[in-house]
PDB file of C-alpha atoms in Angstrom:
ATOM      1  CA  THR F 351      21.208   7.295  -4.561  1.00 90.00           C
ATOM      2  CA  ARG F 352      23.646   5.778  -2.065  1.00 91.00           C
ATOM      3  CA  ALA F 353      22.345   8.102   0.666  1.00 93.00           C
ATOM      4  CA  MET F 354      18.711   7.248  -0.141  1.00 91.00           C
ATOM      5  CA  GLU F 355      19.571   3.539  -0.061  1.00 90.00           C
ATOM      6  CA  LEU F 356      21.104   3.863   3.408  1.00 91.00           C
ATOM      7  CA  ILE F 357      18.181   5.957   4.701  1.00 91.00           C
ATOM      8  CA  SER F 358      15.620   3.408   3.469  1.00 90.00           C
ATOM      9  CA  ALA F 359      17.667   0.548   4.922  1.00 89.00           C
ATOM     10  CA  SER F 360      17.653   2.235   8.325  1.00 88.00           C
ATOM     11  CA  ARG F 361      13.940   3.057   8.249  1.00 90.00           C
ATOM     12  CA  ILE F 362      12.748  -0.358   7.114  1.00 88.00           C
ATOM     13  CA  VAL F 363      13.789  -1.951  10.420  1.00 88.00           C
ATOM     14  CA  LYS F 364      11.380   0.246  12.362  1.00 89.00           C
ATOM     15  CA  ALA F 365       8.692  -0.262   9.709  1.00 90.00           C
ATOM     16  CA  GLN F 366       9.031  -4.052  10.036  1.00 88.00           C
ATOM     17  CA  GLN F 367       8.712  -3.805  13.807  1.00 90.00           C
ATOM     18  CA  ARG F 368       5.514  -1.755  13.478  1.00 90.00           C
ATOM     19  CA  VAL F 369       4.051  -4.323  11.063  1.00 89.00           C
ATOM     20  CA  ARG F 370       4.859  -7.193  13.429  1.00 88.00           C
ATOM     21  CA  ALA F 371       3.352  -5.253  16.330  1.00 89.00           C
ATOM     22  CA  SER F 372       0.090  -4.377  14.569  1.00 87.00           C
ATOM     23  CA  SER F 373      -0.629  -7.594  12.659  1.00 85.00           C
ATOM     24  CA  PRO F 374      -1.603  -9.740  15.688  1.00 88.00           C
ATOM     25  CA  TYR F 375      -3.995  -7.044  16.948  1.00 87.00           C
ATOM     26  CA  ALA F 376      -5.659  -6.673  13.534  1.00 85.00           C
ATOM     27  CA  THR F 377      -5.939 -10.462  13.168  1.00 84.00           C
ATOM     28  CA  GLU F 378      -7.377 -11.061  16.629  1.00 84.00           C
ATOM     29  CA  LEU F 379      -9.764  -8.120  16.368  1.00 83.00           C
ATOM     30  CA  THR F 380     -11.042  -9.544  13.072  1.00 82.00           C
ATOM     31  CA  ASN F 381     -11.553 -12.940  14.742  1.00 80.00           C
ATOM     32  CA  VAL F 382     -13.391 -11.334  17.668  1.00 77.00           C
ATOM     33  CA  VAL F 383     -15.665  -9.317  15.420  1.00 79.00           C
ATOM     34  CA  LEU F 384     -16.288 -12.403  13.291  1.00 77.00           C
ATOM     35  CA  SER F 385     -17.147 -14.494  16.362  1.00 75.00           C
ATOM     36  CA  VAL F 386     -19.493 -11.841  17.735  1.00 74.00           C
ATOM     37  CA  ALA F 387     -21.164 -11.455  14.359  1.00 71.00           C
ATOM     38  CA  MET F 388     -21.647 -15.215  13.893  1.00 71.00           C
ATOM     39  CA  HIS F 389     -23.224 -15.632  17.341  1.00 69.00           C
ATOM     40  CA  SER F 390     -25.767 -12.846  17.035  1.00 68.00           C
ATOM     41  CA  ASN F 391     -29.056 -12.816  15.191  1.00 69.00           C
ATOM     42  CA  THR F 392     -28.909  -9.091  14.499  1.00 69.00           C
ATOM     43  CA  ALA F 393     -29.019  -7.981  10.857  1.00 70.00           C
ATOM     44  CA  HIS F 394     -26.158  -5.535  11.263  1.00 71.00           C
ATOM     45  CA  PRO F 395     -24.557  -3.755   8.246  1.00 70.00           C
ATOM     46  CA  LEU F 396     -21.186  -5.111   9.398  1.00 72.00           C
ATOM     47  CA  ILE F 397     -22.139  -8.660   8.439  1.00 73.00           C
ATOM     48  CA  THR F 398     -25.161  -8.265   6.156  1.00 73.00           C
ATOM     49  CA  ALA F 399     -24.254  -8.570   2.482  1.00 76.00           C
ATOM     50  CA  VAL F 400     -26.533  -6.922  -0.076  1.00 78.00           C
ATOM     51  CA  GLU F 401     -28.017  -9.330  -2.597  1.00 81.00           C
ATOM     52  CA  ASN F 402     -27.564  -6.959  -5.542  1.00 84.00           C
ATOM     53  CA  PRO F 403     -24.779  -4.518  -4.640  1.00 86.00           C
ATOM     54  CA  LYS F 404     -24.858  -1.307  -6.661  1.00 88.00           C
ATOM     55  CA  ARG F 405     -21.782   0.629  -5.525  1.00 90.00           C
ATOM     56  CA  ALA F 406     -18.408  -0.164  -3.999  1.00 92.00           C
ATOM     57  CA  ALA F 407     -15.656   1.913  -2.410  1.00 93.00           C
ATOM     58  CA  VAL F 408     -12.022   1.075  -3.232  1.00 96.00           C
ATOM     59  CA  LEU F 409      -9.174   2.464  -1.102  1.00 96.00           C
ATOM     60  CA  ILE F 410      -5.808   2.427  -2.946  1.00 96.00           C
ATOM     61  CA  ILE F 411      -2.648   2.970  -0.877  1.00 96.00           C
ATOM     62  CA  THR F 412       0.490   4.222  -2.675  1.00 96.00           C
ATOM     63  CA  ALA F 413       3.559   6.357  -1.907  1.00 95.00           C
ATOM     64  CA  ASP F 414       3.961  10.109  -1.608  1.00 93.00           C
ATOM     65  CA  ARG F 415       7.451  10.043  -3.138  1.00 90.00           C
ATOM     66  CA  GLY F 416       9.034   8.284  -6.086  1.00 88.00           C
ATOM     67  CA  MET F 417      12.412   6.560  -6.435  1.00 90.00           C
ATOM     68  CA  ALA F 418      10.806   3.288  -5.310  1.00 90.00           C
ATOM     69  CA  GLY F 419      10.756   1.330  -8.546  1.00 88.00           C
ATOM     70  CA  ALA F 420       7.378  -0.072  -9.571  1.00 91.00           C
ATOM     71  CA  TYR F 421       5.946  -0.003  -6.032  1.00 93.00           C
ATOM     72  CA  SER F 422       3.181   2.575  -6.614  1.00 94.00           C
ATOM     73  CA  ASN F 423       2.451   1.463 -10.177  1.00 94.00           C
ATOM     74  CA  ALA F 424       1.902  -2.128  -9.036  1.00 95.00           C
ATOM     75  CA  ALA F 425      -0.665  -1.033  -6.422  1.00 95.00           C
ATOM     76  CA  ILE F 426      -2.433   1.208  -8.958  1.00 96.00           C
ATOM     77  CA  LYS F 427      -2.596  -1.636 -11.494  1.00 96.00           C
ATOM     78  CA  GLU F 428      -4.012  -3.970  -8.846  1.00 96.00           C
ATOM     79  CA  GLY F 429      -6.638  -1.329  -8.089  1.00 95.00           C
ATOM     80  CA  ASP F 430      -7.494  -1.004 -11.782  1.00 96.00           C
ATOM     81  CA  LEU F 431      -7.996  -4.770 -12.025  1.00 96.00           C
ATOM     82  CA  LEU F 432     -10.300  -4.732  -8.994  1.00 96.00           C
ATOM     83  CA  ILE F 433     -12.279  -1.769 -10.328  1.00 95.00           C
ATOM     84  CA  ALA F 434     -12.643  -3.464 -13.718  1.00 95.00           C
ATOM     85  CA  SER F 435     -13.974  -6.655 -12.088  1.00 95.00           C
ATOM     86  CA  LEU F 436     -16.452  -4.671  -9.971  1.00 94.00           C
ATOM     87  CA  ARG F 437     -17.711  -2.765 -12.995  1.00 94.00           C
ATOM     88  CA  ALA F 438     -18.067  -6.055 -14.855  1.00 94.00           C
ATOM     89  CA  ARG F 439     -20.518  -7.026 -12.098  1.00 91.00           C
ATOM     90  CA  GLY F 440     -22.507  -3.895 -12.920  1.00 91.00           C
ATOM     91  CA  MET F 441     -21.353  -1.882  -9.894  1.00 91.00           C
ATOM     92  CA  ALA F 442     -20.349   1.772  -9.700  1.00 92.00           C
ATOM     93  CA  VAL F 443     -17.014   2.412  -7.993  1.00 93.00           C
ATOM     94  CA  ASP F 444     -15.882   5.286  -5.760  1.00 92.00           C
ATOM     95  CA  SER F 445     -12.097   5.641  -5.580  1.00 94.00           C
ATOM     96  CA  TYR F 446     -10.385   6.694  -2.351  1.00 95.00           C
ATOM     97  CA  LEU F 447      -6.655   7.379  -2.642  1.00 96.00           C
ATOM     98  CA  VAL F 448      -3.729   7.515  -0.223  1.00 95.00           C
ATOM     99  CA  GLY F 449      -0.428   8.883  -1.536  1.00 94.00           C
ATOM    100  CA  ARG F 450       0.534  11.530  -4.086  1.00 95.00           C
ATOM    101  CA  LYS F 451       1.444   8.943  -6.719  1.00 95.00           C
ATOM    102  CA  ALA F 452      -2.126   7.660  -6.947  1.00 95.00           C
ATOM    103  CA  VAL F 453      -3.556  11.182  -6.739  1.00 95.00           C
ATOM    104  CA  ASN F 454      -1.340  12.396  -9.589  1.00 95.00           C
ATOM    105  CA  PHE F 455      -2.100   9.278 -11.634  1.00 96.00           C
ATOM    106  CA  TYR F 456      -5.854   9.815 -11.364  1.00 96.00           C
ATOM    107  CA  ARG F 457      -5.573  13.579 -11.854  1.00 95.00           C
ATOM    108  CA  PHE F 458      -3.513  13.227 -15.040  1.00 95.00           C
ATOM    109  CA  ARG F 459      -6.114  10.844 -16.485  1.00 94.00           C
ATOM    110  CA  ASP F 460      -9.003  13.030 -15.322  1.00 94.00           C
ATOM    111  CA  ARG F 461     -10.586  10.289 -13.197  1.00 94.00           C
ATOM    112  CA  ASN F 462     -13.100  11.011 -10.459  1.00 92.00           C
ATOM    113  CA  VAL F 463     -11.848  10.691  -6.883  1.00 93.00           C
ATOM    114  CA  ALA F 464     -14.197  10.514  -3.903  1.00 91.00           C
ATOM    115  CA  ALA F 465     -11.482  11.558  -1.405  1.00 92.00           C
ATOM    116  CA  SER F 466      -7.697  11.568  -1.110  1.00 94.00           C
ATOM    117  CA  TRP F 467      -5.056  11.831   1.615  1.00 94.00           C
ATOM    118  CA  THR F 468      -1.338  12.581   1.311  1.00 94.00           C
ATOM    119  CA  GLY F 469       1.695  13.295   3.466  1.00 91.00           C
ATOM    120  CA  PHE F 470       2.018  10.178   5.628  1.00 91.00           C
ATOM    121  CA  SER F 471       2.613   7.204   3.325  1.00 90.00           C
ATOM    122  CA  ASP F 472       6.105   6.353   4.635  1.00 87.00           C
ATOM    123  CA  ASN F 473       5.240   6.848   8.325  1.00 90.00           C
ATOM    124  CA  PRO F 474       1.502   6.353   8.931  1.00 93.00           C
ATOM    125  CA  THR F 475      -0.047   6.863  12.344  1.00 92.00           C
ATOM    126  CA  LEU F 476      -3.241   5.620  13.956  1.00 91.00           C
ATOM    127  CA  GLU F 477      -4.684   9.126  13.625  1.00 92.00           C
ATOM    128  CA  SER F 478      -4.080   8.952   9.874  1.00 92.00           C
ATOM    129  CA  ALA F 479      -5.865   5.594   9.669  1.00 92.00           C
ATOM    130  CA  ARG F 480      -8.725   6.963  11.745  1.00 92.00           C
ATOM    131  CA  GLU F 481      -9.034   9.982   9.431  1.00 92.00           C
ATOM    132  CA  VAL F 482      -9.270   7.695   6.403  1.00 93.00           C
ATOM    133  CA  SER F 483     -11.622   5.193   8.016  1.00 92.00           C
ATOM    134  CA  VAL F 484     -14.170   7.807   9.152  1.00 90.00           C
ATOM    135  CA  GLY F 485     -15.056   8.739   5.585  1.00 87.00           C
ATOM    136  CA  LEU F 486     -15.219   5.103   4.473  1.00 90.00           C
ATOM    137  CA  ILE F 487     -17.442   4.060   7.386  1.00 89.00           C
ATOM    138  CA  THR F 488     -19.755   6.992   6.704  1.00 86.00           C
ATOM    139  CA  SER F 489     -20.069   5.928   3.070  1.00 86.00           C
ATOM    140  CA  TYR F 490     -20.701   2.302   4.004  1.00 86.00           C
ATOM    141  CA  LEU F 491     -23.416   3.133   6.535  1.00 82.00           C
ATOM    142  CA  SER F 492     -25.118   5.627   4.211  1.00 80.00           C
ATOM    143  CA  ASP F 493     -28.041   4.642   2.028  1.00 73.00           C
ATOM    144  CA  THR F 494     -26.914   3.306  -1.353  1.00 65.00           C
ATOM    145  CA  ASP F 495     -29.418   5.550  -3.093  1.00 65.00           C
ATOM    146  CA  SER F 496     -27.567   8.585  -1.738  1.00 64.00           C
ATOM    147  CA  ALA F 497     -24.488  10.079  -3.387  1.00 64.00           C
ATOM    148  CA  LEU F 498     -22.094   8.584  -0.796  1.00 70.00           C
ATOM    149  CA  GLY F 499     -23.627   5.190   0.003  1.00 80.00           C
ATOM    150  CA  VAL F 500     -21.704   2.017  -0.884  1.00 88.00           C
ATOM    151  CA  ASP F 501     -22.488  -1.680  -0.422  1.00 88.00           C
ATOM    152  CA  GLU F 502     -18.931  -3.049  -0.339  1.00 91.00           C
ATOM    153  CA  LEU F 503     -15.597  -1.712   0.879  1.00 93.00           C
ATOM    154  CA  TYR F 504     -12.232  -2.861  -0.486  1.00 95.00           C
ATOM    155  CA  VAL F 505      -8.630  -1.891   0.265  1.00 96.00           C
ATOM    156  CA  VAL F 506      -5.715  -2.250  -2.160  1.00 97.00           C
ATOM    157  CA  TYR F 507      -2.265  -2.204  -0.583  1.00 96.00           C
ATOM    158  CA  THR F 508       1.185  -3.802  -0.878  1.00 95.00           C
ATOM    159  CA  GLU F 509       1.660  -6.729   1.472  1.00 93.00           C
ATOM    160  CA  PHE F 510       5.134  -6.944   2.997  1.00 91.00           C
ATOM    161  CA  LYS F 511       6.421 -10.530   2.960  1.00 88.00           C
ATOM    162  CA  SER F 512      10.188 -10.066   3.043  1.00 86.00           C
ATOM    163  CA  MET F 513      12.924  -7.611   2.119  1.00 85.00           C
ATOM    164  CA  MET F 514      12.841  -8.921  -1.445  1.00 85.00           C
ATOM    165  CA  THR F 515       9.138  -9.734  -1.844  1.00 88.00           C
ATOM    166  CA  GLN F 516       6.260  -7.277  -1.657  1.00 91.00           C
ATOM    167  CA  THR F 517       2.961  -8.181  -3.311  1.00 94.00           C
ATOM    168  CA  PRO F 518       0.039  -5.860  -4.144  1.00 95.00           C
ATOM    169  CA  VAL F 519      -3.249  -7.331  -2.883  1.00 95.00           C
ATOM    170  CA  ALA F 520      -6.919  -6.350  -2.887  1.00 95.00           C
ATOM    171  CA  LYS F 521      -9.062  -7.399   0.082  1.00 93.00           C
ATOM    172  CA  LEU F 522     -12.702  -7.022   1.039  1.00 92.00           C
ATOM    173  CA  ILE F 523     -13.127  -5.271   4.401  1.00 90.00           C
ATOM    174  CA  LEU F 524     -16.896  -4.845   4.562  1.00 86.00           C
ATOM    175  CA  PRO F 525     -19.250  -6.639   4.750  1.00 85.00           C
ATOM    176  CA  LEU F 526     -17.394  -9.038   6.999  1.00 79.00           C
ATOM    177  CA  SER F 527     -17.671 -12.667   5.944  1.00 70.00           C
ATOM    178  CA  ALA F 528     -16.213 -15.861   7.393  1.00 60.00           C
ATOM    179  CA  PRO F 529     -13.452 -17.441   5.279  1.00 56.00           C
ATOM    180  CA  ALA F 530     -14.103 -20.805   3.710  1.00 50.00           C
ATOM    181  CA  ASP F 531     -11.703 -22.578   6.096  1.00 49.00           C
ATOM    182  CA  HIS F 532     -13.076 -20.894   9.227  1.00 52.00           C
ATOM    183  CA  GLU F 533     -14.264 -23.647  11.533  1.00 55.00           C
ATOM    184  CA  PRO F 534     -14.821 -23.330  15.271  1.00 53.00           C
ATOM    185  CA  HIS F 535     -12.428 -25.397  17.363  1.00 54.00           C
ATOM    186  CA  GLY F 536     -13.290 -26.956  20.676  1.00 55.00           C
ATOM    187  CA  ILE F 537     -16.381 -26.135  22.679  1.00 60.00           C
ATOM    188  CA  MET F 538     -18.603 -23.394  21.278  1.00 59.00           C
ATOM    189  CA  ALA F 539     -18.645 -20.352  23.541  1.00 66.00           C
ATOM    190  CA  LEU F 540     -21.856 -18.762  24.751  1.00 71.00           C
ATOM    191  CA  TYR F 541     -22.125 -15.032  24.120  1.00 72.00           C
ATOM    192  CA  GLU F 542     -24.162 -12.528  26.064  1.00 77.00           C
ATOM    193  CA  PHE F 543     -24.424  -8.954  24.800  1.00 76.00           C
ATOM    194  CA  GLU F 544     -24.755  -5.935  27.055  1.00 80.00           C
ATOM    195  CA  PRO F 545     -26.761  -3.902  26.354  1.00 81.00           C
ATOM    196  CA  ASP F 546     -27.476  -5.707  23.030  1.00 78.00           C
ATOM    197  CA  ALA F 547     -25.692  -7.195  20.000  1.00 75.00           C
ATOM    198  CA  GLU F 548     -26.352  -4.216  17.759  1.00 79.00           C
ATOM    199  CA  THR F 549     -24.714  -1.787  20.201  1.00 83.00           C
ATOM    200  CA  VAL F 550     -21.674  -4.049  20.559  1.00 80.00           C
ATOM    201  CA  LEU F 551     -21.277  -4.342  16.795  1.00 80.00           C
ATOM    202  CA  ASN F 552     -21.692  -0.578  16.417  1.00 81.00           C
ATOM    203  CA  ALA F 553     -18.805  -0.103  18.848  1.00 83.00           C
ATOM    204  CA  LEU F 554     -16.612  -2.712  17.127  1.00 83.00           C
ATOM    205  CA  LEU F 555     -17.218  -1.471  13.562  1.00 82.00           C
ATOM    206  CA  PRO F 556     -14.954   1.626  13.653  1.00 84.00           C
ATOM    207  CA  ARG F 557     -12.238  -0.219  15.591  1.00 88.00           C
ATOM    208  CA  TYR F 558     -12.273  -3.077  13.095  1.00 88.00           C
ATOM    209  CA  VAL F 559     -12.007  -0.789  10.051  1.00 90.00           C
ATOM    210  CA  GLU F 560      -9.326   1.372  11.693  1.00 91.00           C
ATOM    211  CA  ALA F 561      -7.226  -1.669  12.587  1.00 91.00           C
ATOM    212  CA  ARG F 562      -7.457  -3.171   9.106  1.00 91.00           C
ATOM    213  CA  ILE F 563      -6.640   0.101   7.353  1.00 93.00           C
ATOM    214  CA  PHE F 564      -3.825   0.917   9.789  1.00 94.00           C
ATOM    215  CA  ASN F 565      -2.253  -2.499   9.259  1.00 92.00           C
ATOM    216  CA  ALA F 566      -2.565  -2.058   5.466  1.00 94.00           C
ATOM    217  CA  MET F 567      -0.837   1.342   5.719  1.00 95.00           C
ATOM    218  CA  LEU F 568       1.981  -0.092   7.836  1.00 94.00           C
ATOM    219  CA  GLN F 569       2.493  -2.973   5.420  1.00 93.00           C
ATOM    220  CA  SER F 570       2.550  -0.523   2.519  1.00 94.00           C
ATOM    221  CA  ALA F 571       5.063   1.721   4.324  1.00 94.00           C
ATOM    222  CA  ALA F 572       7.414  -1.211   4.957  1.00 93.00           C
ATOM    223  CA  SER F 573       7.020  -2.290   1.336  1.00 94.00           C
ATOM    224  CA  GLU F 574       7.756   1.251   0.163  1.00 94.00           C
ATOM    225  CA  HIS F 575      11.017   1.415   2.130  1.00 93.00           C
ATOM    226  CA  ALA F 576      12.065  -2.030   0.884  1.00 93.00           C
ATOM    227  CA  ALA F 577      11.247  -1.143  -2.725  1.00 93.00           C
ATOM    228  CA  ARG F 578      13.109   2.175  -2.464  1.00 92.00           C
ATOM    229  CA  ARG F 579      16.162   0.524  -0.898  1.00 92.00           C
ATOM    230  CA  ARG F 580      16.235  -2.065  -3.681  1.00 92.00           C
ATOM    231  CA  ALA F 581      15.721   0.542  -6.421  1.00 93.00           C
ATOM    232  CA  MET F 582      18.367   2.870  -5.016  1.00 93.00           C
ATOM    233  CA  LYS F 583      20.868   0.008  -4.640  1.00 93.00           C
ATOM    234  CA  SER F 584      20.308  -0.877  -8.290  1.00 93.00           C
ATOM    235  CA  ALA F 585      20.707   2.782  -9.285  1.00 93.00           C
ATOM    236  CA  THR F 586      23.907   3.092  -7.257  1.00 94.00           C
ATOM    237  CA  ASP F 587      25.385  -0.078  -8.762  1.00 94.00           C
ATOM    238  CA  ASN F 588      24.499   1.096 -12.271  1.00 95.00           C
ATOM    239  CA  ALA F 589      26.061   4.501 -11.584  1.00 94.00           C
ATOM    240  CA  ASP F 590      29.255   2.836 -10.305  1.00 94.00           C
ATOM    241  CA  GLU F 591      29.483   0.713 -13.445  1.00 94.00           C
ATOM    242  CA  LEU F 592      28.889   3.766 -15.613  1.00 96.00           C
ATOM    243  CA  ILE F 593      31.611   5.710 -13.777  1.00 95.00           C
ATOM    244  CA  LYS F 594      34.082   2.843 -14.279  1.00 95.00           C
ATOM    245  CA  SER F 595      33.234   2.581 -17.978  1.00 95.00           C
ATOM    246  CA  LEU F 596      33.520   6.321 -18.577  1.00 96.00           C
ATOM    247  CA  THR F 597      36.781   6.441 -16.603  1.00 95.00           C
ATOM    248  CA  ARG F 598      38.285   3.754 -18.844  1.00 95.00           C
ATOM    249  CA  LEU F 599      37.141   5.649 -21.942  1.00 95.00           C
ATOM    250  CA  ALA F 600      38.610   8.899 -20.595  1.00 95.00           C
ATOM    251  CA  ASN F 601      41.948   7.207 -19.778  1.00 95.00           C
ATOM    252  CA  ALA F 602      42.096   5.614 -23.234  1.00 94.00           C
ATOM    253  CA  ALA F 603      41.397   8.962 -24.908  1.00 94.00           C
ATOM    254  CA  ARG F 604      44.032  10.702 -22.751  1.00 93.00           C
ATOM    255  CA  GLN F 605      46.633   8.050 -23.524  1.00 93.00           C
ATOM    256  CA  ALA F 606      45.869   8.250 -27.251  1.00 92.00           C
ATOM    257  CA  GLU F 607      46.255  12.033 -27.139  1.00 92.00           C
ATOM    258  CA  ILE F 608      49.604  11.798 -25.295  1.00 93.00           C
ATOM    259  CA  THR F 609      50.858   9.174 -27.739  1.00 91.00           C
ATOM    260  CA  GLN F 610      49.883  11.362 -30.682  1.00 89.00           C
ATOM    261  CA  GLU F 611      51.663  14.401 -29.170  1.00 90.00           C
ATOM    262  CA  ILE F 612      54.842  12.382 -28.562  1.00 91.00           C
ATOM    263  CA  SER F 613      54.716  11.097 -32.137  1.00 89.00           C
ATOM    264  CA  GLU F 614      54.353  14.648 -33.432  1.00 88.00           C
ATOM    265  CA  ILE F 615      57.319  15.867 -31.320  1.00 90.00           C
ATOM    266  CA  VAL F 616      59.555  12.981 -32.463  1.00 89.00           C
ATOM    267  CA  GLY F 617      58.525  13.521 -36.056  1.00 88.00           C
ATOM    268  CA  GLY F 618      59.277  17.265 -35.808  1.00 88.00           C
ATOM    269  CA  ALA F 619      62.703  16.593 -34.247  1.00 86.00           C
ATOM    270  CA  ASP F 620      63.597  14.157 -37.015  1.00 85.00           C
ATOM    271  CA  ALA F 621      62.560  16.703 -39.636  1.00 86.00           C
ATOM    272  CA  LEU F 622      64.759  19.393 -38.082  1.00 87.00           C
ATOM    273  CA  ALA F 623      67.742  16.999 -37.796  1.00 85.00           C
ATOM    274  CA  SER F 624      67.502  15.991 -41.446  1.00 80.00           C
TER     275      SER F 624
END
């Protein structure tokens, strides 16, 4: 447990750097896509919400390995809450899973899984995010009446806030909608699309989804390392306390045994002398 604590402590520094490097790109790309979508009159699937959505896709990101406390369980519970709320709206839900912990959880409970990916939870790459996003984009662009079509796309991941605080969150990725506090500042820009708005949005759609999913994976990886470091430190401290306690008990038992042997020797000598 001490070795795992030190390994996680060394890896979390790089994971934090990757989160800080990817977050501005994901944020600015979202703002660009949102600006392009708001200034076009094209009814593109990226920004067009269905009046009566029938099916949603939920991507849940967990860990491949354990020894990380309640990290994976918290993300799974957050996903269950989201799925329950979607079903309360009368929607069917397709579950997409990242990480062996979520896969094993669903498999043990015999739940249906649309697709799953494992093997890169603690060190995700852009290729991994692209592999995940391709299937989700295909489902979102497919007709809802088909077996794969969905009207909404959500991602459930653990947001890294600090070394001590990691919070599971569920966010809507598609369709893209402006936040309530989104107000244009300054002079409104004029947009011209070449060749047209629909082509531009078609090109931005995969990049937007990849960036959001990649950032969610990086945040989850940093949260996993932080949770494992904290859990392993607690396990190491508990083991040290247990070793101290058992050592005191062993010393007390040894001293009691020595005292008893000395008493028996003295008693035997007195008996022989008398």
